[in-house]
GROMACS .gro file of C-alpha atoms in nm:
model
  392
    1MET     CA    1   0.039   0.033  -0.005
    2GLN     CA    2   0.133   0.322  -0.099
    3THR     CA    3   0.216   0.562   0.167
    4THR     CA    4   0.072   0.959   0.179
    5ASN     CA    5   0.318   1.194   0.158
    6ILE     CA    6   0.247   1.534   0.371
    7THR     CA    7   0.482   1.851   0.328
    8LEU     CA    8   0.459   2.096   0.608
    9SER     CA    9   0.672   2.429   0.562
   10ALA     CA   10   0.640   2.816   0.631
   11LEU     CA   11   0.420   3.047   0.425
   12GLU     CA   12   0.375   3.396   0.432
   13HIS     CA   13   0.031   3.521   0.255
   14ARG     CA   14  -0.176   3.797   0.279
   15ASN     CA   15   0.082   3.988   0.579
   16ASN     CA   16   0.035   3.678   0.823
   17LYS     CA   17   0.258   3.389   0.860
   18TRP     CA   18   0.087   3.021   0.783
   19ILE     CA   19   0.188   2.631   0.811
   20ALA     CA   20   0.096   2.539   0.515
   21ILE     CA   21   0.008   2.192   0.430
   22LYS     CA   22   0.081   2.016   0.082
   23SER     CA   23  -0.082   1.663   0.017
   24GLU     CA   24  -0.244   1.464  -0.273
   25TYR     CA   25  -0.663   1.521  -0.222
   26LYS     CA   26  -0.741   1.223   0.033
   27THR     CA   27  -1.103   1.261   0.198
   28PRO     CA   28  -0.927   1.142   0.581
   29ILE     CA   29  -0.655   1.378   0.544
   30ASN     CA   30  -0.863   1.704   0.468
   31ASN     CA   31  -1.142   1.580   0.726
   32ALA     CA   32  -0.828   1.572   0.960
   33ILE     CA   33  -0.711   1.883   0.856
   34LYS     CA   34  -1.061   2.066   0.933
   35THR     CA   35  -1.076   1.949   1.293
   36ILE     CA   36  -0.772   2.222   1.372
   37GLU     CA   37  -0.849   2.529   1.464
   38GLY     CA   38  -0.758   2.843   1.198
   39HIS     CA   39  -0.774   2.619   0.903
   40THR     CA   40  -0.844   2.818   0.588
   41PHE     CA   41  -0.776   2.661   0.218
   42SER     CA   42  -0.574   2.884   0.022
   43VAL     CA   43  -0.681   2.911  -0.389
   44THR     CA   44  -0.392   3.101  -0.437
   45ASN     CA   45  -0.143   2.898  -0.278
   46LYS     CA   46  -0.338   2.554  -0.342
   47CYS     CA   47  -0.295   2.396   0.012
   48TRP     CA   48  -0.397   2.400   0.322
   49LEU     CA   49  -0.308   2.711   0.582
   50ILE     CA   50  -0.318   2.680   0.967
   51PRO     CA   51  -0.214   2.994   1.173
   52TYR     CA   52   0.155   2.994   1.216
   53ASN     CA   53   0.226   2.897   1.619
   54GLU     CA   54   0.448   2.569   1.779
   55GLN     CA   55   0.108   2.487   1.938
   56ASN     CA   56  -0.033   2.434   1.609
   57PHE     CA   57   0.286   2.279   1.461
   58LEU     CA   58   0.273   2.024   1.696
   59HIS     CA   59  -0.078   1.942   1.689
   60THR     CA   60  -0.082   1.930   1.304
   61ILE     CA   61   0.150   1.670   1.306
   62LYS     CA   62  -0.026   1.444   1.573
   63VAL     CA   63  -0.363   1.481   1.381
   64LEU     CA   64  -0.171   1.381   1.046
   65GLU     CA   65   0.050   1.138   1.178
   66PRO     CA   66  -0.151   0.867   1.135
   67LEU     CA   67  -0.251   0.926   0.808
   68ALA     CA   68   0.049   0.999   0.618
   69THR     CA   69   0.419   1.026   0.618
   70ILE     CA   70   0.506   1.410   0.795
   71ASP     CA   71   0.817   1.585   0.563
   72THR     CA   72   0.916   1.863   0.771
   73SER     CA   73   1.274   1.923   0.605
   74ASN     CA   74   1.146   2.304   0.423
   75PHE     CA   75   1.009   2.419   0.729
   76LYS     CA   76   1.232   2.720   0.756
   77THR     CA   77   1.142   3.040   0.950
   78ILE     CA   78   1.015   3.353   0.789
   79LYS     CA   79   1.140   3.704   0.868
   80SER     CA   80   0.809   3.922   0.795
   81THR     CA   81   0.719   4.310   0.871
   82VAL     CA   82   0.394   4.186   1.030
   83GLU     CA   83   0.444   3.908   1.291
   84VAL     CA   84   0.068   3.880   1.428
   85ASN     CA   85   0.126   3.551   1.614
   86LYS     CA   86   0.466   3.692   1.806
   87ILE     CA   87   0.379   3.836   2.124
   88SER     CA   88   0.417   4.215   2.037
   89PRO     CA   89   0.502   4.410   1.753
   90PRO     CA   90   0.770   4.670   1.792
   91VAL     CA   91   0.663   4.996   1.970
   92LYS     CA   92   0.760   5.186   1.675
   93VAL     CA   93   0.471   5.125   1.394
   94SER     CA   94   0.568   5.221   1.086
   95GLU     CA   95   0.384   5.466   0.863
   96VAL     CA   96   0.292   5.139   0.637
   97ASN     CA   97   0.171   4.940   0.948
   98VAL     CA   98  -0.070   5.237   1.032
   99GLN     CA   99  -0.214   5.229   0.677
  100THR     CA  100  -0.299   4.894   0.653
  101LYS     CA  101  -0.358   4.815   1.013
  102TYR     CA  102  -0.579   5.090   1.103
  103SER     CA  103  -0.764   5.109   0.746
  104LEU     CA  104  -0.628   5.448   0.684
  105HIS     CA  105  -0.813   5.421   0.360
  106LYS     CA  106  -1.133   5.478   0.512
  107ILE     CA  107  -1.060   5.782   0.690
  108HIS     CA  108  -1.138   6.109   0.508
  109SER     CA  109  -0.807   6.270   0.350
  110ASN     CA  110  -0.889   6.582   0.603
  111ASN     CA  111  -0.813   6.342   0.914
  112ARG     CA  112  -0.559   6.137   0.738
  113GLN     CA  113  -0.297   6.254   0.974
  114VAL     CA  114  -0.478   6.254   1.282
  115LEU     CA  115  -0.324   5.837   1.343
  116SER     CA  116   0.064   5.975   1.259
  117GLU     CA  117  -0.020   6.273   1.514
  118VAL     CA  118  -0.133   6.014   1.800
  119LEU     CA  119   0.128   5.788   1.729
  120GLU     CA  120   0.433   6.039   1.719
  121MET     CA  121   0.329   6.194   2.066
  122LEU     CA  122   0.256   5.786   2.208
  123GLN     CA  123   0.629   5.733   2.127
  124LEU     CA  124   0.731   5.979   2.265
  125LYS     CA  125   0.575   5.957   2.618
  126ALA     CA  126   0.678   5.616   2.611
  127TYR     CA  127   0.354   5.402   2.585
  128SER     CA  128   0.304   5.042   2.632
  129GLU     CA  129   0.281   4.842   2.256
  130SER     CA  130  -0.103   4.750   2.409
  131THR     CA  131  -0.179   5.079   2.482
  132ILE     CA  132  -0.040   5.207   2.174
  133ARG     CA  133  -0.225   4.968   1.944
  134THR     CA  134  -0.562   5.050   2.155
  135TYR     CA  135  -0.535   5.402   2.102
  136LEU     CA  136  -0.466   5.387   1.729
  137ASN     CA  137  -0.759   5.169   1.728
  138GLU     CA  138  -0.983   5.342   1.907
  139ILE     CA  139  -0.930   5.668   1.735
  140SER     CA  140  -0.895   5.496   1.373
  141GLN     CA  141  -1.294   5.366   1.461
  142PHE     CA  142  -1.387   5.772   1.567
  143LEU     CA  143  -1.219   5.904   1.255
  144GLN     CA  144  -1.407   5.657   1.000
  145THR     CA  145  -1.731   5.762   1.204
  146ILE     CA  146  -1.692   6.139   1.174
  147LYS     CA  147  -1.585   6.096   0.794
  148HIS     CA  148  -1.508   6.433   0.630
  149VAL     CA  149  -1.596   6.654   0.937
  150PRO     CA  150  -1.225   6.785   1.070
  151ALA     CA  151  -1.169   6.594   1.436
  152GLU     CA  152  -0.955   6.902   1.547
  153ASN     CA  153  -1.277   7.099   1.526
  154PHE     CA  154  -1.490   6.916   1.747
  155THR     CA  155  -1.601   7.037   2.078
  156THR     CA  156  -1.753   6.907   2.389
  157GLU     CA  157  -2.087   6.897   2.305
  158ARG     CA  158  -2.027   6.703   2.008
  159ILE     CA  159  -1.786   6.458   2.188
  160LYS     CA  160  -2.052   6.378   2.395
  161ARG     CA  161  -2.301   6.289   2.151
  162TYR     CA  162  -2.032   6.069   1.969
  163LEU     CA  163  -2.026   5.897   2.282
  164ASN     CA  164  -2.375   5.838   2.302
  165TYR     CA  165  -2.401   5.725   2.019
  166CYS     CA  166  -2.143   5.462   2.066
  167TYR     CA  167  -2.283   5.363   2.400
  168VAL     CA  168  -2.686   5.367   2.227
  169THR     CA  169  -2.655   5.289   1.866
  170LEU     CA  170  -2.358   5.087   1.856
  171ARG     CA  171  -2.388   4.908   2.204
  172LEU     CA  172  -2.025   4.935   2.264
  173SER     CA  173  -1.951   4.779   2.632
  174GLU     CA  174  -1.868   5.003   2.909
  175ASN     CA  175  -1.524   4.873   2.886
  176THR     CA  176  -1.468   4.931   2.562
  177LEU     CA  177  -1.652   5.302   2.593
  178HIS     CA  178  -1.381   5.390   2.842
  179SER     CA  179  -1.078   5.265   2.612
  180ARG     CA  180  -1.227   5.478   2.309
  181ILE     CA  181  -1.296   5.802   2.592
  182ASN     CA  182  -0.914   5.796   2.728
  183ALA     CA  183  -0.786   5.759   2.378
  184LEU     CA  184  -0.971   6.084   2.212
  185LYS     CA  185  -0.869   6.225   2.551
  186PHE     CA  186  -0.529   6.159   2.507
  187TYR     CA  187  -0.594   6.315   2.146
  188TYR     CA  188  -0.751   6.641   2.230
  189GLU     CA  189  -0.557   6.690   2.575
  190GLN     CA  190  -0.202   6.548   2.480
  191VAL     CA  191  -0.168   6.630   2.097
  192LEU     CA  192  -0.382   6.942   2.021
  193LYS     CA  193  -0.318   7.080   2.401
  194ASN     CA  194  -0.653   7.136   2.405
  195GLU     CA  195  -0.783   7.254   2.774
  196LYS     CA  196  -0.898   6.944   2.998
  197ILE     CA  197  -1.241   6.936   2.857
  198PHE     CA  198  -1.305   6.545   2.946
  199TRP     CA  199  -1.344   6.666   3.279
  200GLU     CA  200  -1.749   6.775   3.189
  201ILE     CA  201  -1.814   6.443   3.019
  202PRO     CA  202  -1.948   6.152   3.240
  203ARG     CA  203  -1.812   5.779   3.203
  204PRO     CA  204  -2.021   5.506   3.237
  205LYS     CA  205  -2.011   5.275   3.530
  206LYS     CA  206  -1.784   4.992   3.465
  207PRO     CA  207  -1.942   4.647   3.603
  208LEU     CA  208  -1.801   4.453   3.900
  209GLN     CA  209  -1.663   4.169   3.757
  210LEU     CA  210  -1.528   3.912   4.011
  211PRO     CA  211  -1.261   3.723   3.899
  212LYS     CA  212  -1.323   3.348   3.814
  213VAL     CA  213  -1.101   3.072   4.006
  214LEU     CA  214  -0.984   2.737   3.958
  215GLY     CA  215  -1.034   2.523   4.301
  216GLU     CA  216  -0.774   2.253   4.445
  217ARG     CA  217  -0.912   1.968   4.316
  218GLU     CA  218  -0.946   2.125   3.953
  219LEU     CA  219  -0.600   2.275   3.924
  220LYS     CA  220  -0.441   1.959   4.007
  221LYS     CA  221  -0.692   1.754   3.743
  222LEU     CA  222  -0.524   2.039   3.485
  223PHE     CA  223  -0.172   2.006   3.563
  224ASP     CA  224  -0.238   1.592   3.485
  225ALA     CA  225  -0.366   1.676   3.195
  226ALA     CA  226  -0.067   1.819   3.061
  227THR     CA  227   0.116   1.541   2.949
  228ASN     CA  228   0.383   1.776   2.762
  229LEU     CA  229   0.615   1.898   2.996
  230LYS     CA  230   0.705   2.229   2.868
  231HIS     CA  231   0.311   2.244   2.899
  232LYS     CA  232   0.305   2.128   3.207
  233ALA     CA  233   0.577   2.369   3.309
  234ILE     CA  234   0.394   2.677   3.155
  235LEU     CA  235   0.077   2.628   3.386
  236PHE     CA  236   0.318   2.593   3.657
  237VAL     CA  237   0.479   2.882   3.674
  238ALA     CA  238   0.182   3.056   3.603
  239TYR     CA  239  -0.005   2.963   3.869
  240GLY     CA  240   0.292   2.899   4.129
  241ALA     CA  241   0.410   3.269   4.083
  242GLY     CA  242   0.090   3.434   3.975
  243LEU     CA  243   0.167   3.536   3.661
  244ARG     CA  244   0.066   3.711   3.373
  245VAL     CA  245   0.044   3.512   3.028
  246SER     CA  246   0.271   3.763   2.861
  247GLU     CA  247   0.540   3.780   3.198
  248VAL     CA  248   0.506   3.380   3.201
  249ILE     CA  249   0.621   3.374   2.807
  250ASN     CA  250   0.858   3.665   2.847
  251LEU     CA  251   1.069   3.494   3.128
  252ARG     CA  252   1.402   3.470   3.047
  253ILE     CA  253   1.694   3.227   3.159
  254GLN     CA  254   1.880   3.474   3.357
  255ASP     CA  255   1.566   3.575   3.544
  256ILE     CA  256   1.546   3.292   3.772
  257ASP     CA  257   1.727   3.295   4.102
  258ARG     CA  258   1.738   2.959   4.236
  259GLU     CA  259   1.981   3.117   4.553
  260ARG     CA  260   1.729   3.322   4.655
  261GLN     CA  261   1.431   3.155   4.498
  262GLN     CA  262   1.272   3.435   4.281
  263LEU     CA  263   1.195   3.516   3.973
  264PHE     CA  264   1.265   3.869   3.812
  265ILE     CA  265   0.996   4.022   3.614
  266HIS     CA  266   1.098   4.259   3.377
  267CYS     CA  267   0.927   4.574   3.300
  268SER     CA  268   0.564   4.423   3.301
  269LYS     CA  269   0.231   4.572   3.307
  270GLY     CA  270   0.295   4.979   3.382
  271LYS     CA  271   0.668   4.939   3.311
  272LYS     CA  272   0.701   4.757   3.651
  273ASP     CA  273   0.951   4.536   3.784
  274ARG     CA  274   0.927   4.312   4.079
  275TYR     CA  275   1.021   3.965   4.242
  276VAL     CA  276   0.783   3.715   4.313
  277ARG     CA  277   0.867   3.409   4.496
  278LEU     CA  278   1.012   3.076   4.322
  279SER     CA  279   0.854   2.764   4.447
  280PRO     CA  280   1.089   2.500   4.531
  281LEU     CA  281   0.770   2.293   4.293
  282VAL     CA  282   0.774   2.508   3.984
  283LEU     CA  283   1.184   2.541   4.035
  284ASP     CA  284   1.201   2.135   4.005
  285ILE     CA  285   0.961   2.096   3.717
  286LEU     CA  286   1.151   2.406   3.526
  287GLU     CA  287   1.493   2.179   3.604
  288GLN     CA  288   1.298   1.893   3.440
  289TYR     CA  289   1.166   2.085   3.172
  290TYR     CA  290   1.528   2.201   3.072
  291LYS     CA  291   1.720   1.871   3.158
  292LEU     CA  292   1.487   1.651   2.921
  293SER     CA  293   1.433   1.934   2.625
  294LYS     CA  294   1.593   1.778   2.299
  295VAL     CA  295   1.636   2.139   2.200
  296LYS     CA  296   1.781   2.392   2.468
  297PRO     CA  297   1.617   2.727   2.548
  298ILE     CA  298   1.925   2.976   2.471
  299ASN     CA  299   1.731   3.309   2.540
  300TYR     CA  300   1.376   3.276   2.723
  301VAL     CA  301   1.281   2.978   2.918
  302PHE     CA  302   0.996   2.904   2.681
  303GLU     CA  303   1.092   2.956   2.345
  304GLY     CA  304   0.868   2.903   2.060
  305LEU     CA  305   0.971   2.778   1.692
  306GLU     CA  306   1.210   3.053   1.620
  307LYS     CA  307   1.555   3.006   1.805
  308GLY     CA  308   1.587   3.231   2.097
  309GLN     CA  309   1.226   3.419   2.078
  310PRO     CA  310   0.959   3.403   2.313
  311TYR     CA  311   0.645   3.134   2.304
  312THR     CA  312   0.365   3.324   2.184
  313ILE     CA  313   0.055   3.432   2.401
  314ARG     CA  314  -0.178   3.255   2.168
  315SER     CA  315  -0.014   2.942   2.192
  316ALA     CA  316   0.002   2.932   2.582
  317GLN     CA  317  -0.416   3.000   2.599
  318GLN     CA  318  -0.474   2.716   2.400
  319ILE     CA  319  -0.183   2.491   2.649
  320PHE     CA  320  -0.475   2.592   2.928
  321THR     CA  321  -0.837   2.566   2.675
  322ASP     CA  322  -0.685   2.212   2.583
  323CYS     CA  323  -0.587   2.114   2.935
  324LYS     CA  324  -0.887   2.256   3.094
  325ARG     CA  325  -1.110   2.076   2.816
  326LYS     CA  326  -0.935   1.729   2.839
  327ALA     CA  327  -0.951   1.760   3.249
  328GLY     CA  328  -1.354   1.826   3.184
  329ILE     CA  329  -1.388   2.140   3.381
  330LEU     CA  330  -1.670   2.348   3.257
  331LYS     CA  331  -1.637   2.660   3.450
  332SER     CA  332  -1.550   2.993   3.187
  333LEU     CA  333  -1.226   3.030   3.203
  334SER     CA  334  -0.908   3.201   3.040
  335PHE     CA  335  -0.526   3.162   3.124
  336HIS     CA  336  -0.603   3.440   3.349
  337SER     CA  337  -0.793   3.245   3.574
  338LEU     CA  338  -0.460   3.113   3.713
  339ARG     CA  339  -0.315   3.395   3.847
  340HIS     CA  340  -0.711   3.483   3.969
  341SER     CA  341  -0.696   3.140   4.153
  342PHE     CA  342  -0.345   3.226   4.251
  343ALA     CA  343  -0.445   3.574   4.414
  344THR     CA  344  -0.769   3.387   4.589
  345HIS     CA  345  -0.564   3.091   4.762
  346THR     CA  346  -0.276   3.326   4.878
  347LEU     CA  347  -0.576   3.548   5.036
  348GLU     CA  348  -0.719   3.240   5.176
  349LYS     CA  349  -0.382   3.097   5.367
  350GLY     CA  350  -0.392   3.432   5.585
  351ILE     CA  351  -0.173   3.643   5.375
  352ASP     CA  352  -0.238   4.046   5.404
  353VAL     CA  353  -0.401   4.187   5.083
  354VAL     CA  354  -0.131   4.452   5.079
  355PHE     CA  355   0.140   4.200   5.014
  356ILE     CA  356  -0.054   4.002   4.746
  357GLN     CA  357  -0.088   4.354   4.570
  358ASP     CA  358   0.319   4.376   4.621
  359ILE     CA  359   0.300   4.017   4.441
  360LEU     CA  360   0.092   4.092   4.145
  361GLY     CA  361   0.238   4.432   4.037
  362HIS     CA  362  -0.129   4.607   4.093
  363PHE     CA  363  -0.120   4.946   4.115
  364ASP     CA  364  -0.431   5.026   4.301
  365ILE     CA  365  -0.537   4.817   4.610
  366LYS     CA  366  -0.896   4.798   4.481
  367THR     CA  367  -0.803   4.561   4.172
  368THR     CA  368  -0.692   4.318   4.499
  369LYS     CA  369  -0.950   4.396   4.663
  370ARG     CA  370  -1.163   4.212   4.409
  371TYR     CA  371  -1.018   3.892   4.574
  372LEU     CA  372  -1.183   3.957   4.925
  373HIS     CA  373  -1.521   3.911   4.751
  374VAL     CA  374  -1.453   3.545   4.632
  375ARG     CA  375  -1.224   3.387   4.937
  376LYS     CA  376  -1.438   3.039   5.007
  377ASP     CA  377  -1.288   3.097   5.373
  378VAL     CA  378  -1.514   3.384   5.435
  379LEU     CA  379  -1.812   3.252   5.233
  380ILE     CA  380  -1.826   2.927   5.403
  381ASN     CA  381  -1.831   3.040   5.761
  382ILE     CA  382  -2.162   3.246   5.663
  383GLU     CA  383  -2.416   3.056   5.760
  384SER     CA  384  -2.764   3.071   5.492
  385PRO     CA  385  -3.110   3.175   5.717
  386ILE     CA  386  -3.217   2.863   5.559
  387GLU     CA  387  -3.006   2.623   5.756
  388SER     CA  388  -3.114   2.762   6.108
  389LEU     CA  389  -3.464   2.753   6.027
  390TYR     CA  390  -3.464   2.353   5.938
  391ARG     CA  391  -3.237   2.278   6.219
  392LYS     CA  392  -3.503   2.412   6.430
   0.00000   0.00000   0.00000
């Protein structure tokens, strides 16, 4: 019986990076490819495409190996100007990126200079990459809506009417509306140097959303579901140190201090450095992972397909999703729930909320105090009146 051959290669298509799957047409293979998340067929390249990241690469091999011989010899890394699957793009977004990513062609010529002006000021003030992306996107949406009307001529009343339109007609969430207000505030007050007109503009009240956490049994099931040692180490570090997903994948080998049992978190959210405790259990699994890795990381603790480059956020999130499903956990949770769980469980062990604020790197104690609402040790000691009613 003739063996079917499948070739995997890296491909750049429409400014995105893909894993290209090339093989002769066979129904079982096509059906297997269709089970892979994010699959699409490229008529131009005459092959199946899967979003480019390590998690998808390994998963594709796992799915197709029983059906064919996999050839990865031509799988080479592509250096692309637009790396959508990387953790974060460079802060200095070029004019080309502004034009393509933020739909400059949809913005009237009267306002096309606005995005460049905002970008320049954001860079001069050294705003974070995520804030730059958010502000440019929000202002782009605003400029597309106002069409030919010059943005610089908007009065306070007109901005109020626009925000009311966003809330009532577009039905934007409170969080999105806050982001749009912040972006417009930056443009009018920081770029145009107008008076602080946004004092007069009311902000919608954000809903109090409590953190979603995992129980101890659920966590053990989650960790047991990770059969890949690298995946298990990623989950252990996130929960064991209470880290954000970006902090986990940006952790460098030099940031591990075995002697002092600390992890150094470099330039995290808000450009803050901090130290967190390195649990002996977490250290043990990190050492096992490093020892048994066929390809040793050289810079970041968790490296992706490109040597010396960090794992992608999307891949780490996919690990959590896959393990949650395997563990049979039905709660609506995300990778960030590991950080929420760390904070809640630490609080339940009697650690003061101020210390937890420092560990998590929160600016505002109010953010940390949310965990007081989900403490099991407090809730479990509050008896429901129905219990005393039936006891009598």
